[in-house]
């Protein structure tokens, strides 16, 4: 059983529901990450509506904020401006570890 600390909290009562999940769907928290600058096209997660949501950095603005596009079509609005403290590098859970995205320069190329 899992009880969420932020997501799915009832706005009227403040209660947080218990939900049943398979152990294979439960992940540990990411290790603490230092704030970092992002590049256009880089995969990132944005803290929005009490949760982290996957997307991509579209543009860095002069004030240090970033234009972000959510990958999910269920997010509204699709584009949001976030400050650096609301963004983190996207990581994927793979074989028991949080793995950062592979950079293009790290990809093997066959010729």
mmCIF file with all atom_site columns, C-alpha atoms in Angstrom, residues 42-100:
data_model
loop_
_atom_site.group_PDB
_atom_site.id
_atom_site.type_symbol
_atom_site.label_atom_id
_atom_site.label_alt_id
_atom_site.label_comp_id
_atom_site.label_asym_id
_atom_site.label_entity_id
_atom_site.label_seq_id
_atom_site.pdbx_PDB_ins_code
_atom_site.Cartn_x
_atom_site.Cartn_y
_atom_site.Cartn_z
_atom_site.occupancy
_atom_site.B_iso_or_equiv
_atom_site.pdbx_formal_charge
_atom_site.auth_seq_id
_atom_site.auth_comp_id
_atom_site.auth_asym_id
_atom_site.auth_atom_id
_atom_site.pdbx_PDB_model_num
ATOM 1  C CA . UNK A 1 42  ? 17.198 18.502 -23.205 1.00 0.00 ? 42  UNK A CA 1
ATOM 2  C CA . UNK A 1 43  ? 14.878 16.076 -21.399 1.00 0.00 ? 43  UNK A CA 1
ATOM 3  C CA . UNK A 1 44  ? 13.851 17.357 -17.983 1.00 0.00 ? 44  UNK A CA 1
ATOM 4  C CA . UNK A 1 45  ? 11.218 16.941 -15.285 1.00 0.00 ? 45  UNK A CA 1
ATOM 5  C CA . UNK A 1 46  ? 9.216  19.910 -14.022 1.00 0.00 ? 46  UNK A CA 1
ATOM 6  C CA . UNK A 1 47  ? 7.582  20.198 -10.606 1.00 0.00 ? 47  UNK A CA 1
ATOM 7  C CA . UNK A 1 48  ? 3.994  21.131 -11.434 1.00 0.00 ? 48  UNK A CA 1
ATOM 8  C CA . UNK A 1 49  ? 0.728  20.565 -9.556  1.00 0.00 ? 49  UNK A CA 1
ATOM 9  C CA . UNK A 1 50  ? 2.410  18.681 -6.697  1.00 0.00 ? 50  UNK A CA 1
ATOM 10 C CA . UNK A 1 51  ? 4.349  16.222 -8.835  1.00 0.00 ? 51  UNK A CA 1
ATOM 11 C CA . UNK A 1 52  ? 7.254  15.787 -11.234 1.00 0.00 ? 52  UNK A CA 1
ATOM 12 C CA . UNK A 1 53  ? 6.260  15.560 -14.903 1.00 0.00 ? 53  UNK A CA 1
ATOM 13 C CA . UNK A 1 54  ? 8.422  14.647 -17.892 1.00 0.00 ? 54  UNK A CA 1
ATOM 14 C CA . UNK A 1 55  ? 9.014  17.003 -20.777 1.00 0.00 ? 55  UNK A CA 1
ATOM 15 C CA . UNK A 1 56  ? 11.593 18.890 -22.784 1.00 0.00 ? 56  UNK A CA 1
ATOM 16 C CA . UNK A 1 57  ? 13.313 22.269 -22.525 1.00 0.00 ? 57  UNK A CA 1
ATOM 17 C CA . UNK A 1 58  ? 12.320 24.430 -25.485 1.00 0.00 ? 58  UNK A CA 1
ATOM 18 C CA . UNK A 1 59  ? 14.161 27.644 -24.685 1.00 0.00 ? 59  UNK A CA 1
ATOM 19 C CA . UNK A 1 60  ? 16.127 29.461 -21.994 1.00 0.00 ? 60  UNK A CA 1
ATOM 20 C CA . UNK A 1 61  ? 14.882 32.986 -21.365 1.00 0.00 ? 61  UNK A CA 1
ATOM 21 C CA . UNK A 1 62  ? 17.082 35.970 -20.481 1.00 0.00 ? 62  UNK A CA 1
ATOM 22 C CA . UNK A 1 63  ? 15.739 36.023 -16.908 1.00 0.00 ? 63  UNK A CA 1
ATOM 23 C CA . UNK A 1 64  ? 17.023 32.485 -16.243 1.00 0.00 ? 64  UNK A CA 1
ATOM 24 C CA . UNK A 1 65  ? 13.633 30.818 -16.653 1.00 0.00 ? 65  UNK A CA 1
ATOM 25 C CA . UNK A 1 66  ? 12.925 28.053 -19.146 1.00 0.00 ? 66  UNK A CA 1
ATOM 26 C CA . UNK A 1 67  ? 10.088 27.395 -21.569 1.00 0.00 ? 67  UNK A CA 1
ATOM 27 C CA . UNK A 1 68  ? 9.086  23.773 -20.957 1.00 0.00 ? 68  UNK A CA 1
ATOM 28 C CA . UNK A 1 69  ? 6.826  21.451 -22.962 1.00 0.00 ? 69  UNK A CA 1
ATOM 29 C CA . UNK A 1 70  ? 5.154  18.495 -21.249 1.00 0.00 ? 70  UNK A CA 1
ATOM 30 C CA . UNK A 1 71  ? 5.395  15.147 -23.067 1.00 0.00 ? 71  UNK A CA 1
ATOM 31 C CA . UNK A 1 72  ? 1.959  14.062 -21.853 1.00 0.00 ? 72  UNK A CA 1
ATOM 32 C CA . UNK A 1 73  ? -1.082 15.228 -23.800 1.00 0.00 ? 73  UNK A CA 1
ATOM 33 C CA . UNK A 1 74  ? -3.028 15.103 -20.514 1.00 0.00 ? 74  UNK A CA 1
ATOM 34 C CA . UNK A 1 75  ? -1.147 18.089 -19.083 1.00 0.00 ? 75  UNK A CA 1
ATOM 35 C CA . UNK A 1 76  ? -2.742 21.472 -19.431 1.00 0.00 ? 76  UNK A CA 1
ATOM 36 C CA . UNK A 1 77  ? -1.344 23.883 -20.368 1.00 0.00 ? 77  UNK A CA 1
ATOM 37 C CA . UNK A 1 78  ? 1.089  22.082 -22.669 1.00 0.00 ? 78  UNK A CA 1
ATOM 38 C CA . UNK A 1 79  ? 3.744  24.835 -22.376 1.00 0.00 ? 79  UNK A CA 1
ATOM 39 C CA . UNK A 1 80  ? 4.804  26.418 -19.076 1.00 0.00 ? 80  UNK A CA 1
ATOM 40 C CA . UNK A 1 81  ? 7.644  28.706 -17.996 1.00 0.00 ? 81  UNK A CA 1
ATOM 41 C CA . UNK A 1 82  ? 9.571  27.329 -15.008 1.00 0.00 ? 82  UNK A CA 1
ATOM 42 C CA . UNK A 1 83  ? 12.373 28.622 -12.825 1.00 0.00 ? 83  UNK A CA 1
ATOM 43 C CA . UNK A 1 84  ? 15.518 26.594 -12.349 1.00 0.00 ? 84  UNK A CA 1
ATOM 44 C CA . UNK A 1 85  ? 14.389 25.428 -8.890  1.00 0.00 ? 85  UNK A CA 1
ATOM 45 C CA . UNK A 1 86  ? 11.324 23.775 -10.490 1.00 0.00 ? 86  UNK A CA 1
ATOM 46 C CA . UNK A 1 87  ? 13.342 21.690 -12.960 1.00 0.00 ? 87  UNK A CA 1
ATOM 47 C CA . UNK A 1 88  ? 15.580 18.658 -12.736 1.00 0.00 ? 88  UNK A CA 1
ATOM 48 C CA . UNK A 1 89  ? 17.386 16.453 -15.227 1.00 0.00 ? 89  UNK A CA 1
ATOM 49 C CA . UNK A 1 90  ? 15.109 13.604 -16.289 1.00 0.00 ? 90  UNK A CA 1
ATOM 50 C CA . UNK A 1 91  ? 16.162 10.155 -15.084 1.00 0.00 ? 91  UNK A CA 1
ATOM 51 C CA . UNK A 1 92  ? 14.834 6.723  -16.034 1.00 0.00 ? 92  UNK A CA 1
ATOM 52 C CA . UNK A 1 93  ? 14.602 3.791  -13.629 1.00 0.00 ? 93  UNK A CA 1
ATOM 53 C CA . UNK A 1 94  ? 16.586 0.963  -15.261 1.00 0.00 ? 94  UNK A CA 1
ATOM 54 C CA . UNK A 1 95  ? 17.811 -2.276 -13.662 1.00 0.00 ? 95  UNK A CA 1
ATOM 55 C CA . UNK A 1 96  ? 17.533 -0.846 -10.159 1.00 0.00 ? 96  UNK A CA 1
ATOM 56 C CA . UNK A 1 97  ? 19.226 2.493  -10.844 1.00 0.00 ? 97  UNK A CA 1
ATOM 57 C CA . UNK A 1 98  ? 18.216 6.035  -11.790 1.00 0.00 ? 98  UNK A CA 1
ATOM 58 C CA . UNK A 1 99  ? 19.889 6.611  -15.170 1.00 0.00 ? 99  UNK A CA 1
ATOM 59 C CA . UNK A 1 100 ? 20.352 10.059 -16.742 1.00 0.00 ? 100 UNK A CA 1
#
